[in-house]
């Protein structure tokens, strides 16, 4: 491609970028009627965060959407935020912040390219087809320049793809490796076929867990699209508040976010509810991607043995098998997922630190951390729940 003049702009609201332009970069397959690979970088999802007040003034997530134009056409964009803390990121840098400030620096505000509150891997540098190389480079260089000009401590792009890491590394950004636990659908015709791939001890354990979960005395139901009714969101909000207050001190998302989900994104959502006499007592909210089911929020108003495993993990696997999805991502953390067929998978982030000395120290740390994470993934995969012959096929 011939040299092209590129203009970088920052938009304080997504309303300044037409949905059709943003999604031409974030979700180009939608024009062919396909689902997005994941819905989290679509205009409708990010705007829901903004319109609901889940991001914006007072939240520590101030939108600064990055946009690259050539000849008045949007060719690339990124969900960029000025952060006043490190909450809601799931690839955490609290230790970096403490060290930076103990050395006399000011770590916040910083810049974050991310989907707020969403530990799901996907493209963070969204590029219109045909502009991949220049668009991604323009966004990365533009974000670093914005941080430099504003004398900010750092720039971070979390849960990005391996391809973005490769480009970022070539431009001098530092690579961090982490891990999650994902379940892979090996074209199982049903859940019993998945169980047959496990060693006998894990197979028996899961069967017992599923049987115990059913003793809550009600029914498990799936809702998506127009099946989802406003009263279902009342239940999900109750569950989300309970979990959020226990995990984070206060929920990240507002009640209005879930109302907007109903209006603009219910076709992208699967609710799994445990109901007794028609009233939900526990539930999980999942987002539906093109080939992946993303587990996001869980909660309950009653505790029942193994119900969390059933609603969040086994029901998601059942649904993925029935609908031909290749994978279930059940969110951050949780080594307990390994015993239930979820194997470790790499996650990635990119980082730029303004202070050269601090950047050098972080770089050394990241080299050691990457090696440790790779070794841990290898060990956990090798000693996972699958029968030996199945494990060898996966490797």
JSON list of C-alpha atoms in Angstrom, two decimals, residues 84-177:
[
{"chain": "A", "resi": 84, "resn": "UNK", "atom": "CA", "xyz": [-7.57, 6.54, 38.00]},
{"chain": "A", "resi": 85, "resn": "UNK", "atom": "CA", "xyz": [-7.01, 3.10, 39.59]},
{"chain": "A", "resi": 86, "resn": "UNK", "atom": "CA", "xyz": [-6.34, -0.50, 38.56]},
{"chain": "A", "resi": 87, "resn": "UNK", "atom": "CA", "xyz": [-9.72, -2.02, 39.38]},
{"chain": "A", "resi": 88, "resn": "UNK", "atom": "CA", "xyz": [-11.78, -4.05, 36.91]},
{"chain": "A", "resi": 89, "resn": "UNK", "atom": "CA", "xyz": [-8.81, -5.06, 34.74]},
{"chain": "A", "resi": 90, "resn": "UNK", "atom": "CA", "xyz": [-8.05, -8.70, 35.74]},
{"chain": "A", "resi": 91, "resn": "UNK", "atom": "CA", "xyz": [-4.46, -8.40, 34.51]},
{"chain": "A", "resi": 92, "resn": "UNK", "atom": "CA", "xyz": [-3.39, -6.43, 37.53]},
{"chain": "A", "resi": 93, "resn": "UNK", "atom": "CA", "xyz": [-0.52, -3.99, 38.00]},
{"chain": "A", "resi": 94, "resn": "UNK", "atom": "CA", "xyz": [-1.10, -3.02, 41.64]},
{"chain": "A", "resi": 95, "resn": "UNK", "atom": "CA", "xyz": [2.46, -3.99, 42.57]},
{"chain": "A", "resi": 96, "resn": "UNK", "atom": "CA", "xyz": [3.82, -1.87, 39.75]},
{"chain": "A", "resi": 97, "resn": "UNK", "atom": "CA", "xyz": [1.78, 1.10, 40.95]},
{"chain": "A", "resi": 98, "resn": "UNK", "atom": "CA", "xyz": [3.02, 0.72, 44.53]},
{"chain": "A", "resi": 99, "resn": "UNK", "atom": "CA", "xyz": [6.64, 0.44, 43.44]},
{"chain": "A", "resi": 100, "resn": "UNK", "atom": "CA", "xyz": [6.32, 3.43, 41.10]},
{"chain": "A", "resi": 101, "resn": "UNK", "atom": "CA", "xyz": [4.78, 5.64, 43.76]},
{"chain": "A", "resi": 102, "resn": "UNK", "atom": "CA", "xyz": [7.18, 4.45, 46.48]},
{"chain": "A", "resi": 103, "resn": "UNK", "atom": "CA", "xyz": [9.99, 5.63, 44.19]},
{"chain": "A", "resi": 104, "resn": "UNK", "atom": "CA", "xyz": [8.40, 9.09, 44.07]},
{"chain": "A", "resi": 105, "resn": "UNK", "atom": "CA", "xyz": [6.46, 8.79, 40.80]},
{"chain": "A", "resi": 106, "resn": "UNK", "atom": "CA", "xyz": [2.79, 9.32, 40.04]},
{"chain": "A", "resi": 107, "resn": "UNK", "atom": "CA", "xyz": [1.34, 6.16, 38.51]},
{"chain": "A", "resi": 108, "resn": "UNK", "atom": "CA", "xyz": [-2.25, 7.37, 38.05]},
{"chain": "A", "resi": 109, "resn": "UNK", "atom": "CA", "xyz": [-3.76, 8.42, 35.79]},
{"chain": "A", "resi": 110, "resn": "UNK", "atom": "CA", "xyz": [-2.61, 5.87, 33.25]},
{"chain": "A", "resi": 111, "resn": "UNK", "atom": "CA", "xyz": [-3.98, 4.82, 29.86]},
{"chain": "A", "resi": 112, "resn": "UNK", "atom": "CA", "xyz": [-5.73, 1.48, 29.38]},
{"chain": "A", "resi": 113, "resn": "UNK", "atom": "CA", "xyz": [-6.82, -0.14, 26.11]},
{"chain": "A", "resi": 114, "resn": "UNK", "atom": "CA", "xyz": [-9.33, -2.70, 27.30]},
{"chain": "A", "resi": 115, "resn": "UNK", "atom": "CA", "xyz": [-12.92, -3.80, 27.52]},
{"chain": "A", "resi": 116, "resn": "UNK", "atom": "CA", "xyz": [-13.83, -2.68, 31.05]},
{"chain": "A", "resi": 117, "resn": "UNK", "atom": "CA", "xyz": [-14.59, -5.42, 33.58]},
{"chain": "A", "resi": 118, "resn": "UNK", "atom": "CA", "xyz": [-14.21, -8.12, 30.90]},
{"chain": "A", "resi": 119, "resn": "UNK", "atom": "CA", "xyz": [-11.37, -10.68, 31.12]},
{"chain": "A", "resi": 120, "resn": "UNK", "atom": "CA", "xyz": [-11.99, -12.14, 27.66]},
{"chain": "A", "resi": 121, "resn": "UNK", "atom": "CA", "xyz": [-9.31, -12.25, 24.98]},
{"chain": "A", "resi": 122, "resn": "UNK", "atom": "CA", "xyz": [-10.07, -10.45, 21.74]},
{"chain": "A", "resi": 123, "resn": "UNK", "atom": "CA", "xyz": [-8.79, -7.78, 19.39]},
{"chain": "A", "resi": 124, "resn": "UNK", "atom": "CA", "xyz": [-8.08, -4.51, 21.15]},
{"chain": "A", "resi": 125, "resn": "UNK", "atom": "CA", "xyz": [-6.67, -2.67, 18.13]},
{"chain": "A", "resi": 126, "resn": "UNK", "atom": "CA", "xyz": [-9.66, -2.75, 15.81]},
{"chain": "A", "resi": 127, "resn": "UNK", "atom": "CA", "xyz": [-8.74, -2.36, 12.16]},
{"chain": "A", "resi": 128, "resn": "UNK", "atom": "CA", "xyz": [-10.84, -2.16, 9.03]},
{"chain": "A", "resi": 129, "resn": "UNK", "atom": "CA", "xyz": [-9.97, -5.01, 6.59]},
{"chain": "A", "resi": 130, "resn": "UNK", "atom": "CA", "xyz": [-7.28, -3.93, 4.15]},
{"chain": "A", "resi": 131, "resn": "UNK", "atom": "CA", "xyz": [-5.58, -1.60, 6.65]},
{"chain": "A", "resi": 132, "resn": "UNK", "atom": "CA", "xyz": [-4.26, -4.19, 9.12]},
{"chain": "A", "resi": 133, "resn": "UNK", "atom": "CA", "xyz": [-0.60, -3.20, 9.23]},
{"chain": "A", "resi": 134, "resn": "UNK", "atom": "CA", "xyz": [-0.82, 0.57, 9.09]},
{"chain": "A", "resi": 135, "resn": "UNK", "atom": "CA", "xyz": [-3.95, 0.73, 11.20]},
{"chain": "A", "resi": 136, "resn": "UNK", "atom": "CA", "xyz": [-2.58, -1.31, 14.10]},
{"chain": "A", "resi": 137, "resn": "UNK", "atom": "CA", "xyz": [0.74, 0.50, 14.09]},
{"chain": "A", "resi": 138, "resn": "UNK", "atom": "CA", "xyz": [-1.02, 3.87, 13.99]},
{"chain": "A", "resi": 139, "resn": "UNK", "atom": "CA", "xyz": [-3.14, 3.01, 17.04]},
{"chain": "A", "resi": 140, "resn": "UNK", "atom": "CA", "xyz": [-0.20, 1.71, 19.07]},
{"chain": "A", "resi": 141, "resn": "UNK", "atom": "CA", "xyz": [2.07, 4.62, 18.21]},
{"chain": "A", "resi": 142, "resn": "UNK", "atom": "CA", "xyz": [-0.75, 7.10, 18.70]},
{"chain": "A", "resi": 143, "resn": "UNK", "atom": "CA", "xyz": [-1.59, 5.75, 22.16]},
{"chain": "A", "resi": 144, "resn": "UNK", "atom": "CA", "xyz": [2.06, 5.95, 23.26]},
{"chain": "A", "resi": 145, "resn": "UNK", "atom": "CA", "xyz": [2.31, 9.50, 21.91]},
{"chain": "A", "resi": 146, "resn": "UNK", "atom": "CA", "xyz": [-0.81, 10.54, 23.85]},
{"chain": "A", "resi": 147, "resn": "UNK", "atom": "CA", "xyz": [0.65, 9.09, 27.05]},
{"chain": "A", "resi": 148, "resn": "UNK", "atom": "CA", "xyz": [3.97, 10.86, 26.39]},
{"chain": "A", "resi": 149, "resn": "UNK", "atom": "CA", "xyz": [2.43, 14.24, 25.61]},
{"chain": "A", "resi": 150, "resn": "UNK", "atom": "CA", "xyz": [0.31, 14.13, 28.75]},
{"chain": "A", "resi": 151, "resn": "UNK", "atom": "CA", "xyz": [3.24, 12.96, 30.88]},
{"chain": "A", "resi": 152, "resn": "UNK", "atom": "CA", "xyz": [1.39, 9.83, 31.97]},
{"chain": "A", "resi": 153, "resn": "UNK", "atom": "CA", "xyz": [3.19, 6.95, 33.63]},
{"chain": "A", "resi": 154, "resn": "UNK", "atom": "CA", "xyz": [2.11, 4.13, 31.39]},
{"chain": "A", "resi": 155, "resn": "UNK", "atom": "CA", "xyz": [-0.05, 2.54, 28.71]},
{"chain": "A", "resi": 156, "resn": "UNK", "atom": "CA", "xyz": [-1.55, -0.96, 28.95]},
{"chain": "A", "resi": 157, "resn": "UNK", "atom": "CA", "xyz": [-3.49, -3.10, 26.47]},
{"chain": "A", "resi": 158, "resn": "UNK", "atom": "CA", "xyz": [-5.04, -6.08, 28.24]},
{"chain": "A", "resi": 159, "resn": "UNK", "atom": "CA", "xyz": [-6.44, -9.38, 26.96]},
{"chain": "A", "resi": 160, "resn": "UNK", "atom": "CA", "xyz": [-5.17, -8.66, 23.46]},
{"chain": "A", "resi": 161, "resn": "UNK", "atom": "CA", "xyz": [-4.40, -11.30, 20.83]},
{"chain": "A", "resi": 162, "resn": "UNK", "atom": "CA", "xyz": [-1.12, -13.05, 20.10]},
{"chain": "A", "resi": 163, "resn": "UNK", "atom": "CA", "xyz": [-0.98, -11.27, 16.71]},
{"chain": "A", "resi": 164, "resn": "UNK", "atom": "CA", "xyz": [-1.29, -7.89, 18.43]},
{"chain": "A", "resi": 165, "resn": "UNK", "atom": "CA", "xyz": [1.50, -8.87, 20.82]},
{"chain": "A", "resi": 166, "resn": "UNK", "atom": "CA", "xyz": [3.77, -9.60, 17.88]},
{"chain": "A", "resi": 167, "resn": "UNK", "atom": "CA", "xyz": [3.13, -6.18, 16.36]},
{"chain": "A", "resi": 168, "resn": "UNK", "atom": "CA", "xyz": [3.40, -4.44, 19.71]},
{"chain": "A", "resi": 169, "resn": "UNK", "atom": "CA", "xyz": [6.72, -6.10, 20.51]},
{"chain": "A", "resi": 170, "resn": "UNK", "atom": "CA", "xyz": [8.11, -4.93, 17.17]},
{"chain": "A", "resi": 171, "resn": "UNK", "atom": "CA", "xyz": [7.18, -1.38, 18.19]},
{"chain": "A", "resi": 172, "resn": "UNK", "atom": "CA", "xyz": [8.87, -1.63, 21.59]},
{"chain": "A", "resi": 173, "resn": "UNK", "atom": "CA", "xyz": [5.92, -2.53, 23.82]},
{"chain": "A", "resi": 174, "resn": "UNK", "atom": "CA", "xyz": [6.49, -5.10, 26.57]},
{"chain": "A", "resi": 175, "resn": "UNK", "atom": "CA", "xyz": [4.65, -8.43, 26.57]},
{"chain": "A", "resi": 176, "resn": "UNK", "atom": "CA", "xyz": [3.02, -9.96, 29.63]},
{"chain": "A", "resi": 177, "resn": "UNK", "atom": "CA", "xyz": [1.71, -13.53, 29.67]}
]
